[in-house]
């Protein structure tokens, strides 16, 4: 069921992003993905960590933030489902 969900995302939700890839390249991505489950407020990666993967959020929300002055956190970006994160342009 999970593989069919990923295949659906690759063909429908990300269609304009993935149209540059060939069928074999899409199949390679679909065969090599991993799914991670995180609980609320669990850290995916911390500031100054080198991102190793291209992450795509399937469901839920991710808050990207920096620690600010006085221990307050400053939200930089909110990531919603079907958005990428964990890389720099």
mmCIF file of C-alpha atoms in Angstrom:
data_model
loop_
_atom_site.group_PDB
_atom_site.id
_atom_site.type_symbol
_atom_site.label_atom_id
_atom_site.label_comp_id
_atom_site.label_asym_id
_atom_site.label_seq_id
_atom_site.Cartn_x
_atom_site.Cartn_y
_atom_site.Cartn_z
ATOM 1 C CA UNK A 1 0.000 0.000 0.000
ATOM 2 C CA UNK A 2 2.815 2.426 0.821
ATOM 3 C CA UNK A 3 4.532 1.786 -2.519
ATOM 4 C CA UNK A 4 1.279 2.526 -4.349
ATOM 5 C CA UNK A 5 0.935 5.788 -2.381
ATOM 6 C CA UNK A 6 4.455 6.817 -3.392
ATOM 7 C CA UNK A 7 3.801 5.860 -7.008
ATOM 8 C CA UNK A 8 0.624 7.954 -6.918
ATOM 9 C CA UNK A 9 2.575 10.919 -5.537
ATOM 10 C CA UNK A 10 5.212 10.518 -8.237
ATOM 11 C CA UNK A 11 2.656 10.395 -11.024
ATOM 12 C CA UNK A 12 0.000 12.841 -9.849
ATOM 13 C CA UNK A 13 0.995 15.254 -7.086
ATOM 14 C CA UNK A 14 4.552 15.880 -8.299
ATOM 15 C CA UNK A 15 3.805 15.603 -12.000
ATOM 16 C CA UNK A 16 5.292 18.937 -13.050
ATOM 17 C CA UNK A 17 8.415 18.442 -10.945
ATOM 18 C CA UNK A 18 9.051 14.887 -12.106
ATOM 19 C CA UNK A 19 8.248 15.281 -15.803
ATOM 20 C CA UNK A 20 11.949 15.755 -16.587
ATOM 21 C CA UNK A 21 12.710 12.227 -15.343
ATOM 22 C CA UNK A 22 12.411 9.124 -17.473
ATOM 23 C CA UNK A 23 10.272 6.180 -16.426
ATOM 24 C CA UNK A 24 13.376 4.262 -15.313
ATOM 25 C CA UNK A 25 14.522 7.180 -13.141
ATOM 26 C CA UNK A 26 11.090 7.439 -11.507
ATOM 27 C CA UNK A 27 11.118 3.679 -10.885
ATOM 28 C CA UNK A 28 14.608 3.960 -9.317
ATOM 29 C CA UNK A 29 13.332 6.619 -6.900
ATOM 30 C CA UNK A 30 10.192 4.650 -6.064
ATOM 31 C CA UNK A 31 12.251 1.500 -5.392
ATOM 32 C CA UNK A 32 14.779 3.256 -3.135
ATOM 33 C CA UNK A 33 12.673 5.495 -0.932
ATOM 34 C CA UNK A 34 12.340 5.078 2.803
ATOM 35 C CA UNK A 35 9.501 6.258 4.983
ATOM 36 C CA UNK A 36 10.212 7.753 8.389
ATOM 37 C CA UNK A 37 7.568 8.325 11.036
ATOM 38 C CA UNK A 38 8.146 11.124 13.520
ATOM 39 C CA UNK A 39 6.187 12.109 16.586
ATOM 40 C CA UNK A 40 5.090 15.654 17.297
ATOM 41 C CA UNK A 41 8.012 17.914 18.324
ATOM 42 C CA UNK A 42 10.593 15.289 17.337
ATOM 43 C CA UNK A 43 13.640 16.785 15.592
ATOM 44 C CA UNK A 44 14.231 15.660 12.002
ATOM 45 C CA UNK A 45 17.603 17.382 11.801
ATOM 46 C CA UNK A 46 19.206 20.134 13.829
ATOM 47 C CA UNK A 47 20.737 23.476 12.910
ATOM 48 C CA UNK A 48 24.292 23.114 11.515
ATOM 49 C CA UNK A 49 23.658 19.455 10.555
ATOM 50 C CA UNK A 50 24.489 18.566 6.974
ATOM 51 C CA UNK A 51 21.300 17.347 5.274
ATOM 52 C CA UNK A 52 21.884 13.948 3.703
ATOM 53 C CA UNK A 53 18.589 13.363 1.959
ATOM 54 C CA UNK A 54 15.938 15.098 -0.054
ATOM 55 C CA UNK A 55 12.875 14.879 2.175
ATOM 56 C CA UNK A 56 9.313 15.040 0.962
ATOM 57 C CA UNK A 57 6.561 15.447 3.508
ATOM 58 C CA UNK A 58 3.604 13.158 2.821
ATOM 59 C CA UNK A 59 1.392 14.171 5.741
ATOM 60 C CA UNK A 60 1.549 16.478 8.742
ATOM 61 C CA UNK A 61 3.599 19.667 9.128
ATOM 62 C CA UNK A 62 7.249 20.475 9.708
ATOM 63 C CA UNK A 63 8.405 23.675 11.376
ATOM 64 C CA UNK A 64 11.817 24.919 10.310
ATOM 65 C CA UNK A 65 13.169 27.285 12.958
ATOM 66 C CA UNK A 66 16.295 28.872 14.399
ATOM 67 C CA UNK A 67 17.063 29.508 18.036
ATOM 68 C CA UNK A 68 16.973 33.233 18.620
ATOM 69 C CA UNK A 69 17.922 35.703 21.280
ATOM 70 C CA UNK A 70 16.757 34.902 24.805
ATOM 71 C CA UNK A 71 16.000 31.246 24.030
ATOM 72 C CA UNK A 72 13.077 32.098 21.754
ATOM 73 C CA UNK A 73 12.735 30.291 18.463
ATOM 74 C CA UNK A 74 12.166 32.081 15.175
ATOM 75 C CA UNK A 75 10.095 30.162 12.628
ATOM 76 C CA UNK A 76 11.745 30.365 9.229
ATOM 77 C CA UNK A 77 9.365 28.196 7.241
ATOM 78 C CA UNK A 78 6.397 25.876 7.663
ATOM 79 C CA UNK A 79 6.468 22.835 5.422
ATOM 80 C CA UNK A 80 3.132 21.359 4.392
ATOM 81 C CA UNK A 81 2.363 18.006 2.740
ATOM 82 C CA UNK A 82 3.785 17.427 -0.748
ATOM 83 C CA UNK A 83 6.663 19.875 -0.203
ATOM 84 C CA UNK A 84 10.387 19.214 -0.249
ATOM 85 C CA UNK A 85 12.903 20.125 2.434
ATOM 86 C CA UNK A 86 16.354 19.146 3.680
ATOM 87 C CA UNK A 87 18.375 20.572 0.829
ATOM 88 C CA UNK A 88 19.689 23.919 -0.311
ATOM 89 C CA UNK A 89 19.427 25.351 -3.783
#
